[in-house]
Amino acid sequence: MGKVSLKVELLSHTLNPEETIAMGAKLCYSKHDIQGLKKGIEEKEQSAFIAKLLDMGHLSPIEHATFTFGIEGVSRSLLAQLTRHRIASFSVKSQRYVTEFKDEENTFNYIVPPKIEALGEDMIQEYEKQMKTMQEWYNFWQEKLGQAGESTNEDARFILPNAAETKIIVTMNARELIHFFSLRCCNRAQWEIRALAKEMLKKVQKIAPSIFVKVGPSCLTAPCPEGKSSCGKMEEVRQEYNDLLNR
């Protein structure tokens, strides 16, 4: 084991998310019963109506659609950022119940930051050597603490770095995803969570393009909110996300 890379899979989502959102919005103003409303919505294309909701900022019906992602090849550092988004549900691989490798040939899975990779092969090898050293420290404490499974892991894990890989299943509703993308697709977001956000956006755009048509960093539809801290590349960013949608 050792170096791993980001992998994102859309595990499940609300069936017919655009129709579900349209039902939630139109119910407020309809005289029809649920079945009558459902039939009327199924007979029509809802993309224009979804666009109208988004333009109006009427976002509560958007919450009726949810998306569940399986995420691998991300660091514990990313986990700390991701779980700051509170309107979401998380399941995370436990360092208490799952023991890392305990032999000299293998190390725990870890993430290598791009800037370290850019320094060249010598520095990559140095980084890998440091990961192996931490694995040895982990093994040392496993032995000293009695190799007793979770009761040992819960303390031995303290020696593991932020680089250590974790695996996550996360569920967000569409409204929270829009908020998440506005923050985490921004050029000023940390590189790892920005890469994750872009991959998640690609997945949901294929399923519900009407919901996520103008979604990405905040500067797509308004001036950059970062002020003097702006990356200064608003036009390039807009082109990038326009290209992403049209792939």
XYZ file of N, CA and C in Angstrom, residues 76 93-98 100 137-138 141-142 145 150-162 164:
81
model
N -7.041 12.704 6.078
C -7.736 13.113 7.304
C -7.796 14.640 7.399
N -14.394 5.862 7.664
C -13.560 4.741 8.093
C -12.893 5.076 9.425
N -13.020 4.190 10.383
C -12.519 4.432 11.731
C -11.071 3.992 11.884
N -10.243 4.848 12.467
C -8.875 4.469 12.807
C -8.830 3.707 14.131
N -9.976 3.646 14.802
C -10.057 2.878 16.044
C -10.380 1.407 15.752
N -11.331 1.176 14.883
C -11.762 -0.195 14.607
C -10.965 -0.861 13.490
N -10.301 -0.069 12.653
C -9.520 -0.615 11.543
C -8.038 -0.425 11.846
N -4.123 -0.296 11.038
C -3.245 -0.069 9.899
C -2.233 -1.213 9.806
N 6.525 3.909 13.857
C 6.098 4.434 15.160
C 4.761 3.835 15.570
N 3.851 3.750 14.612
C 2.535 3.165 14.883
C 2.688 1.710 15.346
N 3.944 1.480 18.958
C 2.924 1.683 19.999
C 1.895 0.561 20.020
N 1.642 -0.040 18.854
C 0.784 -1.220 18.839
C 1.370 -2.313 19.746
N 1.348 -1.327 23.500
C 0.003 -1.267 24.080
C -0.710 -2.615 24.053
N -9.099 -2.701 18.986
C -9.576 -1.318 19.057
C -9.045 -0.572 20.265
N -8.855 -1.259 21.398
C -8.354 -0.568 22.594
C -6.906 -0.135 22.412
N -6.166 -0.824 21.527
C -4.808 -0.397 21.175
C -4.839 0.652 20.074
N -5.652 0.411 19.049
C -5.725 1.325 17.911
C -6.087 2.745 18.327
N -6.987 2.863 19.304
C -7.481 4.189 19.664
C -6.386 5.098 20.207
N -5.305 4.512 20.698
C -4.172 5.313 21.174
C -3.019 5.320 20.179
N -2.763 4.187 19.534
C -1.672 4.128 18.548
C -1.936 5.079 17.385
N -3.190 5.308 17.042
C -3.528 6.165 15.893
C -3.098 7.613 16.087
N -2.822 8.021 17.319
C -2.423 9.406 17.564
C -1.129 9.766 16.838
N -0.347 8.757 16.477
C 0.937 9.019 15.808
C 0.765 9.191 14.307
N -0.400 8.840 13.754
C -0.617 8.907 12.311
C -0.806 10.359 11.862
N -0.371 10.702 10.649
C -0.400 12.093 10.183
C -1.717 12.462 9.510
N -1.882 13.760 9.258
C -3.025 14.240 8.478
C -3.031 13.648 7.073
N -2.688 10.615 6.258
C -3.268 9.274 6.230
C -4.607 9.293 5.500
